[in-house]
Amino acid sequence: MYCKRCGAEIGEYDEFCKSCGARIYGADSSPRGVSVSRKSRLVTVLLAWFFGVFGIHRFYVGRWFSGILMILTLGGIGIWALVDFIVALCGDFKDSSGLKITVWLDEEV
């Protein structure tokens, strides 16, 4: 078997891909769940860097309410925007569903 996300070879009973960490669908073809967001980490990081004080990266990942708060506070006078940039760069930033944005490019998850 091969991982649908990264193409690495995986064992028949593996729950996660050892290469990319994606959750593997079971033999009964029912999804066990998706562990990472489909949003691009690269886009999130770039938006946070260039437009962080306006919260554009939060709108991109579906977090509308906090995006509006960032516009009103200019990204917490830059501090909130800087923290978001660092968190996104480290791969711990989450989308509106609570899934971590870890994939650098828009790949199939």
Short mmCIF file of N, CA, C and O in Angstrom, two decimals:
data_model
loop_
_atom_site.label_atom_id
_atom_site.label_comp_id
_atom_site.label_asym_id
_atom_site.label_seq_id
_atom_site.Cartn_x
_atom_site.Cartn_y
_atom_site.Cartn_z
N MET A 1 0.85 -1.18 0.00
CA MET A 1 0.00 0.00 0.00
C MET A 1 0.89 1.24 0.00
O MET A 1 2.00 1.22 0.50
N TYR A 2 0.31 2.31 -0.55
CA TYR A 2 1.03 3.58 -0.61
C TYR A 2 0.16 4.69 -0.03
O TYR A 2 -1.07 4.67 -0.17
N CYS A 3 0.80 5.65 0.59
CA CYS A 3 0.11 6.80 1.18
C CYS A 3 -0.49 7.65 0.05
O CYS A 3 0.20 7.96 -0.92
N LYS A 4 -1.75 8.03 0.19
CA LYS A 4 -2.41 8.85 -0.83
C LYS A 4 -1.90 10.28 -0.81
O LYS A 4 -2.04 11.00 -1.78
N ARG A 5 -1.29 10.69 0.29
CA ARG A 5 -0.82 12.07 0.40
C ARG A 5 0.59 12.26 -0.13
O ARG A 5 0.84 13.15 -0.91
N CYS A 6 1.51 11.39 0.29
CA CYS A 6 2.92 11.60 -0.10
C CYS A 6 3.46 10.50 -1.00
O CYS A 6 4.53 10.65 -1.57
N GLY A 7 2.76 9.38 -1.14
CA GLY A 7 3.19 8.31 -2.02
C GLY A 7 4.16 7.32 -1.39
O GLY A 7 4.62 6.39 -2.05
N ALA A 8 4.48 7.50 -0.12
CA ALA A 8 5.42 6.59 0.56
C ALA A 8 4.75 5.24 0.80
O ALA A 8 3.54 5.13 0.94
N GLU A 9 5.57 4.20 0.83
CA GLU A 9 5.05 2.86 1.08
C GLU A 9 4.67 2.75 2.55
O GLU A 9 5.40 3.18 3.44
N ILE A 10 3.50 2.14 2.82
CA ILE A 10 3.02 1.97 4.19
C ILE A 10 2.61 0.53 4.41
O ILE A 10 2.31 -0.20 3.47
N GLY A 11 2.63 0.14 5.67
CA GLY A 11 2.24 -1.21 6.03
C GLY A 11 0.73 -1.38 5.99
O GLY A 11 -0.02 -0.41 6.08
N GLU A 12 0.30 -2.60 5.89
CA GLU A 12 -1.13 -2.89 5.77
C GLU A 12 -1.91 -2.46 7.01
O GLU A 12 -3.06 -2.05 6.91
N TYR A 13 -1.30 -2.53 8.18
CA TYR A 13 -2.00 -2.22 9.42
C TYR A 13 -1.58 -0.89 10.04
O TYR A 13 -1.96 -0.58 11.16
N ASP A 14 -0.81 -0.08 9.31
CA ASP A 14 -0.39 1.22 9.82
C ASP A 14 -1.58 2.16 9.89
O ASP A 14 -2.41 2.20 8.99
N GLU A 15 -1.65 2.92 10.97
CA GLU A 15 -2.71 3.91 11.11
C GLU A 15 -2.27 5.25 10.54
O GLU A 15 -3.07 6.02 10.05
N PHE A 16 -0.96 5.54 10.63
CA PHE A 16 -0.41 6.78 10.13
C PHE A 16 0.75 6.50 9.18
O PHE A 16 1.47 5.53 9.35
N CYS A 17 0.94 7.37 8.20
CA CYS A 17 2.09 7.27 7.31
C CYS A 17 3.34 7.68 8.08
O CYS A 17 3.35 8.73 8.73
N LYS A 18 4.39 6.88 8.03
CA LYS A 18 5.62 7.19 8.75
C LYS A 18 6.37 8.35 8.10
O LYS A 18 7.18 9.01 8.74
N SER A 19 6.08 8.63 6.84
CA SER A 19 6.78 9.70 6.12
C SER A 19 6.16 11.07 6.36
O SER A 19 6.85 12.01 6.70
N CYS A 20 4.83 11.19 6.18
CA CYS A 20 4.19 12.51 6.28
C CYS A 20 3.25 12.66 7.46
O CYS A 20 2.79 13.75 7.75
N GLY A 21 2.91 11.56 8.13
CA GLY A 21 2.04 11.64 9.30
C GLY A 21 0.55 11.63 9.00
O GLY A 21 -0.26 11.77 9.90
N ALA A 22 0.18 11.48 7.73
CA ALA A 22 -1.24 11.46 7.36
C ALA A 22 -1.90 10.21 7.91
O ALA A 22 -1.30 9.14 7.97
N ARG A 23 -3.13 10.36 8.31
CA ARG A 23 -3.89 9.23 8.81
C ARG A 23 -4.33 8.37 7.62
O ARG A 23 -4.71 8.88 6.59
N ILE A 24 -4.24 7.06 7.77
CA ILE A 24 -4.52 6.12 6.69
C ILE A 24 -5.94 5.60 6.83
O ILE A 24 -6.41 5.34 7.92
N TYR A 25 -6.62 5.43 5.71
CA TYR A 25 -7.95 4.84 5.71
C TYR A 25 -7.85 3.35 5.95
O TYR A 25 -6.96 2.69 5.43
N GLY A 26 -8.79 2.81 6.73
CA GLY A 26 -8.78 1.40 7.08
C GLY A 26 -9.18 0.50 5.94
O GLY A 26 -9.66 0.94 4.90
N ALA A 27 -9.00 -0.79 6.13
CA ALA A 27 -9.32 -1.78 5.11
C ALA A 27 -10.81 -1.82 4.82
O ALA A 27 -11.23 -2.20 3.75
N ASP A 28 -11.63 -1.38 5.80
CA ASP A 28 -13.07 -1.37 5.58
C ASP A 28 -13.52 -0.14 4.80
O ASP A 28 -14.69 0.09 4.62
N SER A 29 -12.57 0.64 4.32
CA SER A 29 -12.74 1.87 3.56
C SER A 29 -13.56 2.95 4.26
O SER A 29 -14.09 3.83 3.63
N SER A 30 -13.64 2.88 5.57
CA SER A 30 -14.25 3.98 6.30
C SER A 30 -13.14 4.87 6.83
O SER A 30 -12.15 4.38 7.35
N PRO A 31 -13.28 6.18 6.67
CA PRO A 31 -12.20 7.05 7.11
C PRO A 31 -12.08 7.07 8.62
O PRO A 31 -13.07 7.08 9.33
N ARG A 32 -10.87 7.03 9.08
CA ARG A 32 -10.63 7.15 10.52
C ARG A 32 -10.50 8.60 10.90
O ARG A 32 -10.31 8.93 12.04
N GLY A 33 -10.56 9.48 9.94
CA GLY A 33 -10.45 10.91 10.20
C GLY A 33 -9.23 11.49 9.52
O GLY A 33 -8.29 10.80 9.20
N VAL A 34 -9.28 12.76 9.30
CA VAL A 34 -8.16 13.47 8.71
C VAL A 34 -7.44 14.18 9.84
O VAL A 34 -8.05 14.81 10.67
N SER A 35 -6.12 14.08 9.86
CA SER A 35 -5.36 14.63 10.97
C SER A 35 -4.79 16.00 10.67
O SER A 35 -4.36 16.69 11.58
N VAL A 36 -4.75 16.42 9.42
CA VAL A 36 -4.20 17.73 9.06
C VAL A 36 -5.15 18.46 8.13
O VAL A 36 -5.96 17.87 7.44
N SER A 37 -5.01 19.77 8.10
CA SER A 37 -5.86 20.62 7.27
C SER A 37 -5.47 20.52 5.80
O SER A 37 -4.34 20.20 5.46
N ARG A 38 -6.41 20.84 4.92
CA ARG A 38 -6.15 20.89 3.49
C ARG A 38 -5.58 22.24 3.07
O ARG A 38 -5.20 22.42 1.92
N LYS A 39 -5.53 23.20 3.96
CA LYS A 39 -4.99 24.52 3.64
C LYS A 39 -3.47 24.46 3.53
O LYS A 39 -2.81 23.64 4.16
N SER A 40 -2.92 25.35 2.72
CA SER A 40 -1.49 25.39 2.48
C SER A 40 -0.76 26.14 3.59
O SER A 40 -1.11 27.27 3.92
N ARG A 41 0.26 25.52 4.14
CA ARG A 41 1.07 26.16 5.17
C ARG A 41 1.87 27.32 4.58
O ARG A 41 2.03 28.36 5.22
N LEU A 42 2.35 27.16 3.35
CA LEU A 42 3.12 28.21 2.69
C LEU A 42 2.27 29.47 2.51
O LEU A 42 2.70 30.58 2.82
N VAL A 43 1.05 29.31 2.02
CA VAL A 43 0.16 30.45 1.83
C VAL A 43 -0.15 31.10 3.17
O VAL A 43 -0.13 32.33 3.29
N THR A 44 -0.42 30.30 4.19
CA THR A 44 -0.72 30.83 5.51
C THR A 44 0.44 31.64 6.06
O THR A 44 0.26 32.75 6.57
N VAL A 45 1.65 31.12 5.94
CA VAL A 45 2.85 31.82 6.44
C VAL A 45 3.07 33.12 5.68
O VAL A 45 3.34 34.17 6.28
N LEU A 46 2.95 33.09 4.36
CA LEU A 46 3.15 34.29 3.56
C LEU A 46 2.09 35.36 3.86
O LEU A 46 2.41 36.55 3.97
N LEU A 47 0.85 34.94 3.98
CA LEU A 47 -0.20 35.90 4.33
C LEU A 47 0.02 36.48 5.72
O LEU A 47 -0.20 37.67 5.94
N ALA A 48 0.45 35.65 6.67
CA ALA A 48 0.72 36.13 8.02
C ALA A 48 1.88 37.11 8.03
O ALA A 48 1.87 38.10 8.78
N TRP A 49 2.89 36.89 7.20
CA TRP A 49 4.05 37.78 7.15
C TRP A 49 3.71 39.13 6.52
O TRP A 49 4.02 40.17 7.06
N PHE A 50 3.06 39.08 5.36
CA PHE A 50 2.82 40.32 4.61
C PHE A 50 1.55 41.07 5.05
O PHE A 50 1.51 42.30 4.99
N PHE A 51 0.52 40.34 5.47
CA PHE A 51 -0.75 40.98 5.81
C PHE A 51 -1.23 40.60 7.20
O PHE A 51 -2.43 40.66 7.49
N GLY A 52 -0.32 40.21 8.07
CA GLY A 52 -0.67 39.72 9.40
C GLY A 52 -1.45 40.70 10.25
O GLY A 52 -2.38 40.32 10.95
N VAL A 53 -1.11 41.98 10.18
CA VAL A 53 -1.82 42.96 11.01
C VAL A 53 -3.27 43.14 10.57
O VAL A 53 -4.09 43.65 11.34
N PHE A 54 -3.60 42.72 9.35
CA PHE A 54 -4.98 42.79 8.88
C PHE A 54 -5.71 41.46 9.03
O PHE A 54 -6.88 41.36 8.70
N GLY A 55 -5.03 40.42 9.51
CA GLY A 55 -5.65 39.13 9.77
C GLY A 55 -6.06 38.36 8.54
O GLY A 55 -6.88 37.44 8.61
N ILE A 56 -5.48 38.68 7.39
CA ILE A 56 -5.86 38.01 6.13
C ILE A 56 -5.62 36.50 6.21
O ILE A 56 -6.41 35.71 5.68
N HIS A 57 -4.56 36.09 6.89
CA HIS A 57 -4.28 34.65 7.03
C HIS A 57 -5.38 33.94 7.79
O HIS A 57 -5.69 32.79 7.52
N ARG A 58 -6.02 34.62 8.72
CA ARG A 58 -7.12 34.01 9.47
C ARG A 58 -8.36 33.86 8.60
O ARG A 58 -9.09 32.88 8.72
N PHE A 59 -8.61 34.82 7.72
CA PHE A 59 -9.72 34.67 6.78
C PHE A 59 -9.45 33.49 5.85
O PHE A 59 -10.35 32.73 5.53
N TYR A 60 -8.20 33.33 5.42
CA TYR A 60 -7.83 32.23 4.52
C TYR A 60 -8.12 30.87 5.14
O TYR A 60 -8.59 29.96 4.45
N VAL A 61 -7.86 30.72 6.43
CA VAL A 61 -8.06 29.42 7.07
C VAL A 61 -9.47 29.26 7.64
O VAL A 61 -9.79 28.24 8.24
N GLY A 62 -10.33 30.27 7.44
CA GLY A 62 -11.73 30.15 7.85
C GLY A 62 -12.03 30.65 9.25
O GLY A 62 -13.13 30.42 9.76
N ARG A 63 -11.13 31.37 9.86
CA ARG A 63 -11.34 31.89 11.21
C ARG A 63 -11.75 33.36 11.11
O ARG A 63 -11.00 34.27 11.41
N TRP A 64 -12.99 33.58 10.66
CA TRP A 64 -13.51 34.90 10.32
C TRP A 64 -13.57 35.85 11.51
O TRP A 64 -13.18 37.02 11.40
N PHE A 65 -14.09 35.37 12.62
CA PHE A 65 -14.29 36.25 13.78
C PHE A 65 -12.96 36.82 14.27
O PHE A 65 -12.83 38.03 14.48
N SER A 66 -11.96 35.96 14.43
CA SER A 66 -10.66 36.46 14.90
C SER A 66 -9.98 37.30 13.83
O SER A 66 -9.21 38.21 14.14
N GLY A 67 -10.28 37.05 12.55
CA GLY A 67 -9.77 37.89 11.48
C GLY A 67 -10.30 39.31 11.58
O GLY A 67 -9.57 40.28 11.42
N ILE A 68 -11.59 39.43 11.88
CA ILE A 68 -12.19 40.76 12.07
C ILE A 68 -11.59 41.45 13.28
O ILE A 68 -11.29 42.65 13.24
N LEU A 69 -11.37 40.69 14.36
CA LEU A 69 -10.74 41.28 15.55
C LEU A 69 -9.33 41.77 15.25
O LEU A 69 -8.89 42.81 15.76
N MET A 70 -8.61 41.03 14.39
CA MET A 70 -7.26 41.46 14.03
C MET A 70 -7.28 42.74 13.21
O MET A 70 -6.42 43.60 13.37
N ILE A 71 -8.28 42.89 12.35
CA ILE A 71 -8.40 44.14 11.59
C ILE A 71 -8.65 45.31 12.54
O ILE A 71 -8.01 46.36 12.43
N LEU A 72 -9.56 45.11 13.49
CA LEU A 72 -9.92 46.18 14.41
C LEU A 72 -8.78 46.59 15.33
O LEU A 72 -8.69 47.75 15.75
N THR A 73 -7.89 45.63 15.67
CA THR A 73 -6.79 45.93 16.60
C THR A 73 -5.44 46.04 15.90
O THR A 73 -4.41 46.17 16.57
N LEU A 74 -5.47 45.99 14.56
CA LEU A 74 -4.23 45.96 13.76
C LEU A 74 -3.29 44.86 14.25
O LEU A 74 -2.11 45.06 14.49
N GLY A 75 -3.88 43.69 14.37
CA GLY A 75 -3.09 42.51 14.76
C GLY A 75 -2.55 42.61 16.16
O GLY A 75 -1.45 42.15 16.45
N GLY A 76 -3.36 43.22 17.06
CA GLY A 76 -2.88 43.39 18.44
C GLY A 76 -1.65 44.28 18.46
O GLY A 76 -0.69 44.00 19.17
N ILE A 77 -1.72 45.34 17.64
CA ILE A 77 -0.61 46.28 17.44
C ILE A 77 0.65 45.52 17.01
O ILE A 77 1.76 45.83 17.41
N GLY A 78 0.45 44.50 16.20
CA GLY A 78 1.56 43.77 15.62
C GLY A 78 2.00 42.54 16.40
O GLY A 78 2.59 41.63 15.85
N ILE A 79 1.70 42.51 17.69
CA ILE A 79 2.15 41.38 18.53
C ILE A 79 1.40 40.10 18.16
O ILE A 79 2.01 39.04 17.97
N TRP A 80 0.09 40.19 18.08
CA TRP A 80 -0.74 39.03 17.72
C TRP A 80 -0.35 38.52 16.34
O TRP A 80 -0.24 37.32 16.12
N ALA A 81 -0.09 39.44 15.41
CA ALA A 81 0.31 39.05 14.06
C ALA A 81 1.65 38.33 14.07
O ALA A 81 1.84 37.33 13.37
N LEU A 82 2.59 38.82 14.85
CA LEU A 82 3.92 38.19 14.93
C LEU A 82 3.81 36.79 15.53
O LEU A 82 4.43 35.84 15.04
N VAL A 83 3.01 36.64 16.56
CA VAL A 83 2.82 35.33 17.19
C VAL A 83 2.19 34.36 16.19
O VAL A 83 2.63 33.21 16.07
N ASP A 84 1.17 34.82 15.46
CA ASP A 84 0.54 33.97 14.44
C ASP A 84 1.54 33.55 13.38
O ASP A 84 1.53 32.40 12.93
N PHE A 85 2.40 34.46 12.94
CA PHE A 85 3.40 34.13 11.94
C PHE A 85 4.33 33.03 12.44
O PHE A 85 4.60 32.06 11.73
N ILE A 86 4.80 33.15 13.67
CA ILE A 86 5.72 32.16 14.25
C ILE A 86 5.02 30.81 14.41
O ILE A 86 5.58 29.76 14.07
N VAL A 87 3.78 30.83 14.88
CA VAL A 87 3.02 29.59 15.07
C VAL A 87 2.77 28.91 13.72
O VAL A 87 2.91 27.69 13.59
N ALA A 88 2.42 29.69 12.70
CA ALA A 88 2.20 29.12 11.36
C ALA A 88 3.50 28.57 10.79
O ALA A 88 3.51 27.50 10.16
N LEU A 89 4.59 29.27 11.00
CA LEU A 89 5.89 28.81 10.51
C LEU A 89 6.30 27.49 11.15
O LEU A 89 6.86 26.61 10.50
N CYS A 90 5.97 27.31 12.42
CA CYS A 90 6.29 26.08 13.15
C CYS A 90 5.33 24.93 12.81
O CYS A 90 5.58 23.79 13.19
N GLY A 91 4.21 25.23 12.15
CA GLY A 91 3.26 24.18 11.78
C GLY A 91 2.22 23.88 12.83
O GLY A 91 1.58 22.84 12.78
N ASP A 92 2.02 24.79 13.78
CA ASP A 92 1.03 24.57 14.84
C ASP A 92 -0.23 25.40 14.66
O ASP A 92 -1.13 25.33 15.48
N PHE A 93 -0.30 26.19 13.59
CA PHE A 93 -1.48 27.03 13.35
C PHE A 93 -2.63 26.13 12.93
O PHE A 93 -2.44 25.17 12.19
N LYS A 94 -3.85 26.43 13.40
CA LYS A 94 -5.00 25.57 13.11
C LYS A 94 -6.04 26.31 12.28
O LYS A 94 -6.18 27.53 12.39
N ASP A 95 -6.78 25.55 11.48
CA ASP A 95 -7.85 26.13 10.67
C ASP A 95 -9.14 26.18 11.48
O ASP A 95 -9.15 25.90 12.68
N SER A 96 -10.24 26.53 10.82
CA SER A 96 -11.53 26.68 11.52
C SER A 96 -12.06 25.36 12.07
O SER A 96 -12.89 25.35 12.97
N SER A 97 -11.58 24.24 11.55
CA SER A 97 -12.01 22.92 12.04
C SER A 97 -11.12 22.40 13.17
O SER A 97 -11.35 21.31 13.68
N GLY A 98 -10.10 23.16 13.52
CA GLY A 98 -9.18 22.74 14.57
C GLY A 98 -8.07 21.82 14.09
O GLY A 98 -7.35 21.25 14.90
N LEU A 99 -7.93 21.68 12.77
CA LEU A 99 -6.88 20.83 12.20
C LEU A 99 -5.62 21.65 11.97
O LEU A 99 -5.69 22.78 11.49
N LYS A 100 -4.46 21.09 12.30
CA LYS A 100 -3.20 21.78 12.10
C LYS A 100 -2.89 21.92 10.62
O LYS A 100 -3.13 21.01 9.83
N ILE A 101 -2.35 23.08 10.26
CA ILE A 101 -1.95 23.35 8.88
C ILE A 101 -0.47 23.01 8.77
O ILE A 101 0.38 23.80 9.17
N THR A 102 -0.17 21.82 8.26
CA THR A 102 1.21 21.35 8.23
C THR A 102 1.75 21.13 6.82
O THR A 102 2.95 21.08 6.63
N VAL A 103 0.88 21.00 5.84
CA VAL A 103 1.30 20.71 4.47
C VAL A 103 1.73 22.01 3.80
O VAL A 103 0.97 22.97 3.75
N TRP A 104 2.97 22.07 3.28
CA TRP A 104 3.52 23.30 2.72
C TRP A 104 2.83 23.72 1.43
O TRP A 104 2.63 24.90 1.20
N LEU A 105 2.48 22.79 0.57
CA LEU A 105 1.83 23.12 -0.69
C LEU A 105 0.45 22.50 -0.71
O LEU A 105 0.13 21.62 0.08
N ASP A 106 -0.39 22.93 -1.65
CA ASP A 106 -1.74 22.39 -1.76
C ASP A 106 -1.69 20.99 -2.34
O ASP A 106 -1.94 20.78 -3.52
N GLU A 107 -1.37 20.02 -1.51
CA GLU A 107 -1.28 18.64 -1.93
C GLU A 107 -2.57 17.93 -1.52
O GLU A 107 -3.32 18.41 -0.69
N GLU A 108 -2.80 16.79 -2.10
CA GLU A 108 -3.95 15.98 -1.73
C GLU A 108 -3.72 15.42 -0.34
O GLU A 108 -2.73 14.78 -0.06
N VAL A 109 -4.65 15.67 0.57
CA VAL A 109 -4.52 15.18 1.96
C VAL A 109 -5.46 14.02 2.15
O VAL A 109 -6.55 14.00 1.70
#
